[in-house]
Short mmCIF file of C-alpha atoms in Angstrom, two decimals:
data_model
loop_
_atom_site.label_atom_id
_atom_site.label_comp_id
_atom_site.label_asym_id
_atom_site.label_seq_id
_atom_site.Cartn_x
_atom_site.Cartn_y
_atom_site.Cartn_z
CA ARG A 1 -0.08 0.04 -0.05
CA ARG A 2 1.39 3.25 -1.02
CA PRO A 3 1.03 5.63 2.49
CA SER A 4 -0.91 8.75 1.19
CA ASN A 5 0.56 10.99 3.65
CA ARG A 6 3.39 13.31 2.45
CA GLY A 7 5.04 16.05 3.99
CA SER A 8 5.57 19.68 2.95
CA LYS A 9 8.44 18.75 0.27
CA GLY A 10 6.41 15.58 -0.93
CA VAL A 11 8.67 13.19 1.40
CA MET A 12 6.64 9.95 1.70
CA ASP A 13 5.90 9.21 5.65
CA PHE A 14 6.88 5.49 6.90
CA GLY A 15 6.07 6.25 9.92
CA GLU A 16 2.36 4.52 9.24
CA LEU A 17 3.30 1.65 7.45
CA THR A 18 3.45 -1.69 9.39
CA VAL A 19 6.51 -3.46 10.13
CA ALA A 20 6.20 -5.98 7.34
CA GLN A 21 5.35 -3.40 4.84
CA LEU A 22 8.57 -1.69 6.30
CA LYS A 23 10.47 -5.07 5.30
CA ASP A 24 9.40 -5.09 2.11
CA LYS A 25 10.58 -2.00 1.42
CA CYS A 26 13.80 -2.59 3.07
CA ALA A 27 13.88 -5.80 0.64
CA GLU A 28 12.90 -3.21 -2.51
CA LEU A 29 15.53 -0.86 -1.51
CA LYS A 30 18.07 -3.68 -1.19
CA ILE A 31 18.66 -2.72 2.50
CA PRO A 32 18.96 -4.67 5.90
CA LYS A 33 15.42 -5.42 7.38
CA THR A 34 16.05 -6.59 10.87
CA GLY A 35 15.38 -4.89 13.77
CA LYS A 36 12.73 -3.05 15.50
CA LYS A 37 10.15 -0.82 13.94
CA ALA A 38 11.69 2.47 14.81
CA GLU A 39 15.29 0.96 13.43
CA LEU A 40 13.26 -0.54 10.26
CA VAL A 41 11.55 3.17 9.55
CA SER A 42 14.77 5.10 10.16
CA ARG A 43 16.76 3.03 7.78
CA VAL A 44 14.14 3.30 4.51
CA LYS A 45 13.83 7.10 5.22
CA LEU A 46 17.74 7.88 4.98
CA ALA A 47 17.89 5.07 2.03
CA SER A 48 14.78 7.07 0.33
CA THR A 49 15.74 10.48 0.73
CA THR A 50 19.48 9.95 -0.80
CA LYS A 51 17.63 8.87 -3.45
CA PRO A 52 19.63 11.06 -6.89
CA LYS A 53 16.79 12.96 -8.54
CA ARG A 54 15.09 11.29 -11.86
CA GLY A 55 16.82 11.49 -15.06
CA ARG A 56 20.05 10.97 -13.73
CA PRO A 57 22.44 8.36 -13.85
CA ARG A 58 22.66 5.99 -10.29
CA SER A 59 26.39 5.64 -10.49
CA GLN A 60 27.10 3.46 -7.83
CA THR A 61 30.94 3.53 -7.89
CA PRO A 62 32.88 5.70 -9.93
CA LYS A 63 34.76 4.23 -13.24
CA LYS A 64 38.49 4.80 -12.51
CA SER A 65 39.10 5.31 -16.16
CA SER A 66 36.53 7.76 -16.62
CA SER A 67 37.59 10.96 -18.81
CA LYS A 68 35.34 13.32 -16.83
CA LYS A 69 36.88 15.97 -14.85
CA GLN A 70 37.28 16.29 -11.21
CA PRO A 71 34.35 18.53 -9.83
CA LYS A 72 35.92 21.57 -7.79
CA ASN A 73 34.30 20.12 -5.12
CA ALA A 74 35.63 16.72 -4.88
CA GLY A 75 38.80 18.02 -2.48
CA SER A 76 36.00 19.46 0.18
CA SER A 77 35.44 18.10 3.45
CA LYS A 78 31.72 17.28 2.47
CA LYS A 79 30.97 14.19 1.19
CA ALA A 80 28.79 12.87 -1.38
CA ALA A 81 25.41 11.12 -0.16
CA PRO A 82 25.01 8.02 -0.41
CA THR A 83 22.70 6.23 -2.84
CA SER A 84 19.50 4.78 -1.62
CA ARG A 85 21.21 0.89 -2.56
CA SER A 86 24.36 1.80 -0.07
CA LYS A 87 24.13 -0.07 3.24
CA SER A 88 27.12 2.00 4.76
CA PRO A 89 29.20 4.48 2.36
CA ALA A 90 32.73 3.30 3.05
CA PRO A 91 34.96 6.82 2.73
CA ARG A 92 36.37 7.22 -1.00
CA SER A 93 39.73 6.91 -1.95
CA SER A 94 41.78 9.66 -3.01
CA SER A 95 42.91 7.85 -6.62
CA ARG A 96 39.20 7.65 -7.70
CA LYS A 97 37.58 10.39 -9.09
CA ALA A 98 34.53 11.65 -7.08
CA PRO A 99 31.03 11.66 -9.51
CA ARG A 100 29.76 15.28 -10.84
CA ALA A 101 28.96 17.40 -8.77
CA ARG A 102 25.36 18.86 -8.85
CA SER A 103 24.83 21.98 -9.70
CA THR A 104 22.82 22.64 -6.36
CA PRO A 105 24.31 20.68 -3.01
CA ARG A 106 21.33 18.27 -1.61
CA LYS A 107 20.67 19.46 1.76
CA PRO A 108 21.48 17.02 4.47
CA SER A 109 18.42 14.32 5.03
CA SER A 110 18.76 15.68 8.97
CA THR A 111 17.97 19.42 8.18
CA LYS A 112 14.55 18.14 6.07
CA LYS A 113 11.23 18.96 7.91
CA LYS A 114 9.85 15.68 9.21
CA SER A 115 6.59 15.31 7.96
CA SER A 116 3.19 14.26 9.98
CA SER A 117 2.69 10.77 10.56
CA SER A 118 -0.21 8.75 11.68
CA HIS A 119 1.83 6.76 14.19
CA SER A 120 5.42 7.88 14.98
CA THR A 121 7.84 5.52 15.67
CA ALA A 122 9.72 7.53 18.37
CA LYS A 123 8.24 5.74 21.00
CA PRO A 124 6.70 8.07 24.31
CA PRO A 125 8.89 7.66 27.68
CA TYR A 126 7.41 4.94 29.95
CA ALA A 127 5.82 6.72 33.08
CA TYR A 128 4.92 3.93 36.14
CA ILE A 129 2.45 6.41 38.02
CA PHE A 130 2.22 10.00 36.77
CA GLU A 131 1.58 10.83 33.16
CA PRO A 132 2.38 14.41 32.05
CA SER A 133 0.11 16.69 32.75
CA PRO A 134 -0.99 19.71 30.08
CA SER A 135 -0.09 23.32 31.10
CA SER A 136 -3.34 24.92 29.52
CA GLY A 137 -5.45 22.18 31.39
CA GLY A 138 -7.65 19.87 29.74
CA ILE A 139 -6.75 16.17 28.89
CA LEU A 140 -4.44 16.36 26.23
CA THR A 141 -0.83 17.87 25.72
CA GLU A 142 -0.24 20.83 22.99
CA SER A 143 2.08 18.43 20.95
CA GLY A 144 -0.95 15.68 22.29
CA ALA A 145 -3.79 17.44 20.30
CA GLN A 146 -1.57 18.42 17.67
CA ASN A 147 -0.76 14.99 16.85
CA ILE A 148 -4.22 13.84 16.78
CA ALA A 149 -5.26 16.22 14.48
CA ASN A 150 -2.47 15.09 12.17
CA HIS A 151 -3.36 11.14 12.83
CA LYS A 152 -4.26 8.79 9.86
CA TYR A 153 -6.51 6.02 10.93
CA VAL A 154 -4.58 2.52 9.51
CA ALA A 155 -7.30 -0.39 9.44
CA GLY A 156 -6.82 -3.88 10.13
CA GLY A 157 -8.13 -5.69 6.92
CA ASN A 158 -11.46 -6.98 6.17
CA THR A 159 -12.33 -10.61 6.37
CA SER A 160 -14.76 -12.05 3.35
CA PHE A 161 -17.91 -10.86 5.61
CA ASP A 162 -16.63 -7.61 5.43
CA ASN A 163 -16.29 -7.63 1.30
CA PHE A 164 -20.17 -9.11 1.54
CA MET A 165 -21.54 -6.67 3.65
CA ASN A 166 -19.77 -3.73 2.40
CA PRO A 167 -21.84 -2.89 -0.84
CA TYR A 168 -25.31 -3.01 1.70
CA TRP A 169 -23.61 -0.85 3.69
CA ASN A 170 -22.94 1.48 0.94
CA SER A 171 -26.46 0.94 -0.21
CA TRP A 172 -27.66 2.23 3.33
CA VAL A 173 -25.68 5.08 3.77
CA GLU A 174 -27.48 6.82 1.09
CA PHE A 175 -31.22 7.13 3.11
CA LEU A 176 -29.10 9.09 5.65
CA PRO A 177 -29.54 12.78 5.44
CA LEU A 178 -26.92 14.84 4.40
CA TRP A 179 -26.96 16.93 7.47
CA MET A 180 -26.51 14.26 9.62
CA ALA A 181 -23.07 14.39 11.43
CA PRO A 182 -21.05 10.79 11.71
CA ASN A 183 -20.42 11.12 15.26
CA LEU A 184 -24.10 11.19 15.33
CA VAL A 185 -24.71 8.03 13.03
CA THR A 186 -22.43 6.28 15.86
CA THR A 187 -24.47 7.72 18.83
CA SER A 188 -27.60 6.44 17.14
CA GLY A 189 -26.08 3.00 17.32
CA GLY A 190 -24.94 3.49 20.80
CA LEU A 191 -28.87 4.27 22.02
CA PHE A 192 -29.58 0.71 20.81
CA CYS A 193 -26.96 -0.88 22.98
CA LEU A 194 -28.43 1.19 25.94
CA MET A 195 -31.93 0.00 24.79
CA SER A 196 -30.76 -3.40 25.06
CA PHE A 197 -29.28 -3.54 28.05
CA ALA A 198 -31.93 -1.10 29.88
CA VAL A 199 -34.66 -3.80 29.24
CA THR A 200 -32.71 -6.58 29.88
CA TRP A 201 -31.48 -5.06 33.14
CA TYR A 202 -35.36 -4.29 33.58
CA VAL A 203 -37.11 -7.67 33.56
CA ASN A 204 -33.71 -9.52 34.63
CA ALA A 205 -31.29 -8.20 36.27
CA ASN A 206 -28.93 -11.09 37.25
CA PHE A 207 -29.96 -13.09 34.46
CA GLU A 208 -31.67 -16.03 36.43
CA PRO A 209 -33.16 -18.76 34.40
CA TYR A 210 -36.84 -18.69 32.76
CA SER A 211 -37.02 -15.22 33.13
CA THR A 212 -36.10 -13.32 30.36
CA PRO A 213 -39.35 -13.53 28.07
CA TYR A 214 -38.26 -14.19 24.57
CA PHE A 215 -39.28 -10.64 22.67
CA VAL A 216 -36.81 -9.28 24.93
CA LEU A 217 -34.23 -12.17 23.43
CA MET A 218 -35.52 -10.70 19.89
CA ILE A 219 -35.36 -6.59 20.80
CA ASN A 220 -31.64 -7.73 21.67
CA GLY A 221 -31.22 -9.46 19.20
CA PHE A 222 -32.09 -6.35 16.77
CA CYS A 223 -30.61 -4.17 18.85
CA THR A 224 -27.42 -5.72 18.60
CA TRP A 225 -27.66 -5.95 14.62
CA ALA A 226 -28.79 -2.16 14.25
CA TYR A 227 -25.75 -0.86 16.34
CA TYR A 228 -23.39 -2.84 14.30
CA THR A 229 -25.01 -1.61 11.12
CA LEU A 230 -24.39 1.89 11.88
CA ASP A 231 -21.34 1.70 13.33
CA CYS A 232 -20.12 0.40 9.77
CA MET A 233 -22.12 3.74 8.68
CA ASP A 234 -20.65 6.18 10.34
CA GLY A 235 -17.30 6.48 8.54
CA LYS A 236 -19.11 5.79 4.97
CA GLN A 237 -21.59 8.74 5.86
CA ALA A 238 -18.01 11.28 7.11
CA ARG A 239 -16.48 10.21 3.66
CA ARG A 240 -19.64 10.98 1.76
CA THR A 241 -20.02 14.44 3.35
CA GLY A 242 -16.60 15.26 3.61
CA THR A 243 -16.38 15.63 7.88
CA SER A 244 -13.68 12.67 8.27
CA SER A 245 -11.49 13.81 12.01
CA PRO A 246 -9.77 11.69 13.74
CA LEU A 247 -12.24 12.26 16.59
CA GLY A 248 -14.28 10.21 14.39
CA GLN A 249 -11.82 7.05 15.53
CA LEU A 250 -12.19 8.05 18.89
CA PHE A 251 -15.84 8.56 19.27
CA ASP A 252 -16.25 5.05 17.17
CA HIS A 253 -13.78 3.60 19.37
CA GLY A 254 -14.99 4.56 22.25
CA CYS A 255 -18.43 3.80 21.61
CA ASP A 256 -17.94 0.13 20.91
CA CYS A 257 -15.72 0.38 24.43
CA VAL A 258 -19.00 0.96 25.92
CA CYS A 259 -20.90 -1.45 23.90
CA ASN A 260 -19.44 -4.37 24.83
CA LEU A 261 -21.33 -4.38 27.99
CA ALA A 262 -24.77 -4.32 26.24
CA HIS A 263 -23.30 -7.51 24.16
CA LEU A 264 -22.45 -9.10 27.33
CA SER A 265 -26.00 -8.48 28.69
CA THR A 266 -27.38 -9.82 25.55
CA VAL A 267 -25.32 -12.83 25.55
CA MET A 268 -26.45 -13.74 29.37
CA ALA A 269 -29.45 -13.48 29.03
CA VAL A 270 -29.77 -15.67 25.88
CA LEU A 271 -28.20 -18.43 28.27
CA ASN A 272 -29.16 -18.16 31.58
CA LEU A 273 -26.54 -18.62 33.42
CA GLY A 274 -27.28 -16.82 37.08
CA PRO A 275 -25.56 -14.99 38.89
CA THR A 276 -22.10 -16.74 39.03
CA PRO A 277 -18.04 -15.93 38.96
CA LEU A 278 -18.37 -17.44 35.19
CA ALA A 279 -20.82 -14.69 34.41
CA ILE A 280 -17.79 -12.27 35.51
CA ALA A 281 -15.07 -13.88 33.97
CA GLY A 282 -16.50 -13.32 30.42
CA GLN A 283 -17.25 -9.73 30.99
CA VAL A 284 -13.32 -9.33 32.07
CA ILE A 285 -12.02 -11.40 29.55
CA LEU A 286 -13.44 -9.89 27.04
CA GLN A 287 -12.95 -5.96 28.03
CA PHE A 288 -9.43 -7.28 28.59
CA SER A 289 -9.05 -8.52 25.18
CA PHE A 290 -10.39 -5.31 24.12
CA PHE A 291 -7.72 -3.50 26.01
CA THR A 292 -4.87 -5.68 24.54
CA ALA A 293 -6.39 -4.66 20.59
CA GLN A 294 -6.35 -1.07 21.62
CA TRP A 295 -2.94 -1.49 23.53
CA GLN A 296 -1.66 -3.24 20.15
CA GLU A 297 -2.32 -0.08 17.98
CA TYR A 298 -0.12 2.28 21.00
CA HIS A 299 3.11 0.37 19.93
CA THR A 300 2.22 -0.62 16.38
CA GLY A 301 0.53 1.86 15.02
CA ALA A 302 -2.04 -0.76 13.23
CA LEU A 303 -5.05 -1.56 14.83
CA PRO A 304 -6.47 -5.44 14.57
CA HIS A 305 -9.48 -6.24 13.35
CA LYS A 306 -9.40 -9.86 12.82
CA PHE A 307 -7.55 -12.71 13.06
CA GLY A 308 -7.75 -14.51 9.61
CA GLU A 309 -11.54 -14.98 8.77
CA LEU A 310 -13.04 -14.27 12.73
CA GLY A 311 -13.03 -10.71 12.80
CA VAL A 312 -15.41 -7.95 14.36
CA THR A 313 -18.04 -8.06 11.94
CA GLU A 314 -18.71 -11.83 12.32
CA VAL A 315 -18.82 -11.54 16.30
CA ASN A 316 -21.90 -8.89 16.74
CA HIS A 317 -23.63 -10.69 13.99
CA PHE A 318 -23.20 -14.19 15.50
CA THR A 319 -24.05 -12.30 18.66
CA ALA A 320 -27.26 -10.42 16.85
CA ALA A 321 -28.20 -13.69 15.14
CA PHE A 322 -28.08 -15.72 18.48
CA SER A 323 -30.19 -13.69 20.30
CA PHE A 324 -32.98 -13.23 18.23
CA VAL A 325 -32.99 -16.95 16.63
CA PHE A 326 -33.35 -18.42 20.13
CA GLY A 327 -36.12 -15.67 20.89
CA LEU A 328 -37.68 -16.52 17.92
CA LEU A 329 -37.52 -19.80 18.88
CA GLU A 330 -38.67 -19.78 22.27
CA GLY A 331 -41.49 -17.29 20.91
CA ALA A 332 -42.79 -19.74 18.31
CA GLY A 333 -43.01 -23.15 21.37
CA PHE A 334 -40.46 -25.01 19.64
CA LEU A 335 -37.25 -24.33 22.59
CA ASP A 336 -37.36 -22.95 26.37
CA THR A 337 -34.17 -21.88 26.39
CA GLY A 338 -33.85 -22.03 30.04
CA GLU A 339 -34.25 -25.55 30.10
CA PHE A 340 -31.88 -26.29 27.18
CA PHE A 341 -29.35 -24.23 28.56
CA ASN A 342 -29.46 -25.37 31.88
CA SER A 343 -28.96 -28.61 30.58
CA VAL A 344 -26.28 -31.25 31.36
CA ALA A 345 -24.03 -31.74 28.59
CA PHE A 346 -20.94 -33.13 29.33
CA GLY A 347 -20.17 -34.46 32.90
CA ASN A 348 -21.16 -31.98 35.46
CA MET A 349 -21.15 -29.06 32.82
CA LYS A 350 -24.31 -27.46 31.72
CA ILE A 351 -24.57 -26.03 28.22
CA ASN A 352 -24.13 -22.45 29.52
CA GLU A 353 -21.24 -23.34 31.11
CA MET A 354 -19.68 -24.84 28.14
CA PHE A 355 -20.46 -21.77 26.10
CA ILE A 356 -19.21 -19.34 28.30
CA TRP A 357 -15.89 -21.35 28.73
CA GLY A 358 -15.54 -21.33 24.87
CA TRP A 359 -15.82 -17.42 25.17
CA ILE A 360 -13.38 -17.36 27.35
CA VAL A 361 -10.72 -19.73 25.77
CA MET A 362 -11.37 -17.64 22.48
CA ASN A 363 -11.32 -14.38 23.85
CA ALA A 364 -7.57 -16.21 25.59
CA VAL A 365 -6.57 -17.14 22.45
CA LEU A 366 -6.55 -13.76 20.52
CA LEU A 367 -5.64 -11.96 23.61
CA THR A 368 -2.02 -14.52 23.23
CA ILE A 369 -1.69 -13.80 19.63
CA SER A 370 -2.17 -9.73 20.21
CA VAL A 371 0.79 -10.24 22.78
CA GLY A 372 2.71 -11.76 21.08
CA LYS A 373 2.57 -9.42 18.00
CA THR A 374 2.90 -6.73 19.66
CA LEU A 375 6.10 -7.88 22.10
CA LYS A 376 7.34 -8.61 18.70
CA ALA A 377 7.50 -4.83 17.34
CA ALA A 378 7.94 -3.09 20.29
CA GLY A 379 9.96 -5.37 22.94
CA VAL A 380 9.27 -6.29 26.99
CA GLU A 381 8.72 -2.83 28.14
CA CYS A 382 5.46 -2.93 26.65
CA LEU A 383 4.09 -5.28 28.89
CA LYS A 384 4.00 -2.71 31.67
CA HIS A 385 0.84 -1.17 29.88
CA LEU A 386 -0.82 -4.02 31.20
CA ALA A 387 -0.46 -4.33 34.55
CA THR A 388 -3.51 -2.01 35.84
CA PRO A 389 -5.81 -4.31 33.58
CA PHE A 390 -4.53 -7.15 34.62
CA LEU A 391 -4.95 -6.17 38.34
CA ALA A 392 -8.57 -4.92 37.75
CA SER A 393 -9.20 -8.63 36.54
CA VAL A 394 -7.69 -10.54 39.49
CA LEU A 395 -9.75 -8.20 41.71
CA GLY A 396 -13.43 -8.25 40.27
CA MET A 397 -13.13 -12.10 40.15
CA PHE A 398 -11.52 -11.72 44.33
CA LEU A 399 -14.56 -9.55 44.98
CA VAL A 400 -17.18 -11.45 43.72
CA SER A 401 -15.70 -14.98 45.61
CA THR A 402 -15.46 -13.37 48.93
CA SER A 403 -18.83 -14.04 49.66
CA PRO A 404 -21.77 -15.83 47.36
CA ASP A 405 -24.81 -13.12 48.74
CA VAL A 406 -21.79 -10.39 47.07
CA LEU A 407 -22.82 -11.28 43.62
CA THR A 408 -26.27 -12.95 43.96
CA SER A 409 -27.72 -8.95 45.27
CA ASN A 410 -25.26 -6.98 43.46
CA LEU A 411 -24.54 -8.86 40.02
CA ARG A 412 -25.30 -5.93 37.75
CA PRO A 413 -23.26 -3.15 39.94
CA ILE A 414 -20.18 -5.16 40.32
CA MET A 415 -20.74 -5.47 36.27
CA LEU A 416 -21.17 -1.88 35.65
CA SER A 417 -18.53 -1.13 37.84
CA LEU A 418 -15.98 -3.15 36.39
CA GLY A 419 -16.97 -2.12 33.48
CA PHE A 420 -17.12 1.17 33.40
CA PHE A 421 -13.24 1.18 35.04
CA PHE A 422 -12.22 -0.95 31.61
CA CYS A 423 -14.12 1.99 29.66
CA LEU A 424 -12.08 4.36 31.34
CA ILE A 425 -8.49 3.02 30.52
CA THR A 426 -9.47 1.80 27.00
CA ASN A 427 -10.85 5.45 25.83
CA LYS A 428 -7.54 6.81 27.59
CA MET A 429 -5.11 4.18 25.62
CA ILE A 430 -7.06 5.00 22.34
CA VAL A 431 -6.91 8.56 23.03
CA PHE A 432 -2.96 8.25 24.09
CA SER A 433 -2.48 6.37 21.09
CA MET A 434 -3.69 8.98 18.69
CA ALA A 435 -1.98 11.78 20.71
CA LYS A 436 1.41 9.74 21.35
CA MET A 437 1.19 10.56 24.61
CA THR A 438 3.01 8.53 27.76
CA PHE A 439 0.57 5.90 29.28
CA ALA A 440 1.42 5.21 32.59
CA ALA A 441 1.56 1.83 33.75
CA PHE A 442 -0.22 1.72 36.99
CA GLN A 443 -3.48 3.76 36.08
CA VAL A 444 -5.06 5.32 40.00
CA ASP A 445 -8.76 4.69 38.80
CA VAL A 446 -8.28 1.40 39.90
CA LEU A 447 -7.48 2.27 43.62
CA PRO A 448 -11.72 2.61 44.23
CA LEU A 449 -11.80 -1.38 43.19
CA LEU A 450 -8.82 -2.03 45.31
CA ALA A 451 -10.06 -0.40 48.21
CA MET A 452 -13.95 -1.95 47.69
CA VAL A 453 -11.85 -5.19 47.89
CA VAL A 454 -10.34 -4.68 51.22
CA LEU A 455 -13.15 -3.53 52.92
CA VAL A 456 -15.84 -5.71 51.35
CA PRO A 457 -15.41 -8.46 54.33
CA LYS A 458 -15.88 -5.95 56.82
CA MET A 459 -19.19 -5.00 55.87
CA ASP A 460 -22.48 -7.09 55.91
CA GLY A 461 -25.36 -7.27 53.12
CA GLU A 462 -26.50 -3.47 52.91
CA GLN A 463 -23.28 -1.95 53.38
CA ILE A 464 -21.84 -3.91 50.61
CA ALA A 465 -24.99 -3.01 48.28
CA LEU A 466 -24.21 0.89 49.29
CA ALA A 467 -21.07 0.67 48.52
CA LEU A 468 -21.22 -0.65 44.94
CA LYS A 469 -23.73 1.69 43.95
CA VAL A 470 -20.74 4.85 45.31
CA LEU A 471 -18.14 2.81 43.29
CA THR A 472 -20.71 2.45 40.46
CA GLY A 473 -21.74 5.87 40.23
CA TRP A 474 -17.93 7.20 40.48
CA GLN A 475 -16.49 4.97 37.72
CA ALA A 476 -19.56 6.65 35.70
CA ILE A 477 -19.01 10.24 36.76
CA ARG A 478 -15.04 9.81 35.82
CA LEU A 479 -15.70 7.85 32.46
CA ILE A 480 -18.31 11.07 31.57
CA TYR A 481 -16.03 13.48 33.04
CA TRP A 482 -12.89 12.74 31.20
CA CYS A 483 -13.89 11.90 27.96
CA ARG A 484 -16.29 14.86 27.36
CA ASN A 485 -13.39 17.00 28.55
CA THR A 486 -11.49 15.45 25.55
CA ILE A 487 -13.92 15.86 23.11
CA ILE A 488 -14.74 19.60 23.91
CA GLN A 489 -10.34 19.88 23.39
CA LEU A 490 -10.40 18.20 20.08
CA CYS A 491 -13.50 19.78 18.69
CA GLU A 492 -11.76 23.19 19.92
CA LYS A 493 -8.49 22.12 18.10
CA LEU A 494 -9.75 20.47 14.75
CA ASP A 495 -12.59 23.53 14.31
CA ILE A 496 -15.16 21.29 14.07
CA ASN A 497 -18.63 20.00 16.13
CA CYS A 498 -19.16 17.03 17.87
CA PHE A 499 -22.77 16.45 16.75
CA THR A 500 -23.62 18.75 14.01
CA ILE A 501 -21.60 19.89 10.80
CA LYS A 502 -20.24 22.78 10.82
CA GLU A 503 -20.85 24.91 7.89
CA LYS A 504 -17.64 26.53 6.10
CA GLY A 505 -19.13 30.60 7.23
CA ASP A 506 -19.61 29.33 10.88
#
């Protein structure tokens, strides 16, 4: 793929290329293709910026028998610029004639102004607790906001099902009015997830067996499909209206992070699993895996959308069909979902438990693949950023295992408090990846969750319920406050509106 982002002098920007693309470029230029991404970009940039001008012959080594006159500046202290195919040019012998001098000396590559890139190869410095704070207030530093303004999104590729669905999404986006902002399309999809989560919570807060009506399952399936369809149309609406911006990526992926809670609620309502630690384990592995995908983009510059032919499109459509079809079967009297999923399938393991374990294993495999690719590109130091989500996962599982009553009476508050925390650090990772800002290894927002785990054994049932509600409210406020301030700062930097299309004269 030829990068479209070029600097002011027409210099190709190699920072947005993946490691595989950089290695291909190294092979093309016949230079070493080993090392980390920063070394590859530096090597390719040096080789490319020192190419001779078009129309001039490439002189690798001047001929000894050349009858051409030696240039005037041959004896000067300045060395001739190396060609793009030379690995490390050796000093020329004084007995050899130097190549013909250019009429205008080429400026050293180090003096060229760097072009903006989608993902800088220079890694931000590591911070263990405290991140650099903006001098002017807000969330982003001035350089971070500028990096987001220059950011170019690098997608992870399409699956066969993506290619099959694309013509439908392209045709359906034509029904959207041109005044509708892309972020408003994303928000509309998120409202479907909110409706699904709220309806399921109202009729069956703890996912008790035999308690979710069939029409709720069908509503959840439709809402999941509507959410993802609009999620795939928002970018097309942005290109259609000419309003593409880096804020769209933040809004899109941030909304996806929050909607994971609704997807989990949809699946749990079908499985009739009940308030068990296995339900929390399914949520923790899902949100940890989603965080890891954003962490991979932070270090490599490319967000993974798929592994082979399994991607987010397949997972979302399966979730929608899973809920809608089982609701339809139960409504038609062909199947009782509660009885079916709570029946024993193998040994003492029920069907719903087998399903959750399969879900956990699948996400663990995807998470492992993502970690392996990131380690290969960024080194062992990148693992520091996984410390806080790992700690939160352990704390969540420890919280629900302290007492059976804690989970039985407070499943939804526990899910929401954990979910809002993961949404906060994931959205932060998304923004800091685009801004090339330092993400601290230890996120202090995990401290309230840690305090809750310490205090629960000393509380009675009513105190635990109250403390969990306070914790959930605090995590929700932190998430809303952080996202709101970030969006306001980006809208001011990009000179755009969040939910409306700004007219040229505004």
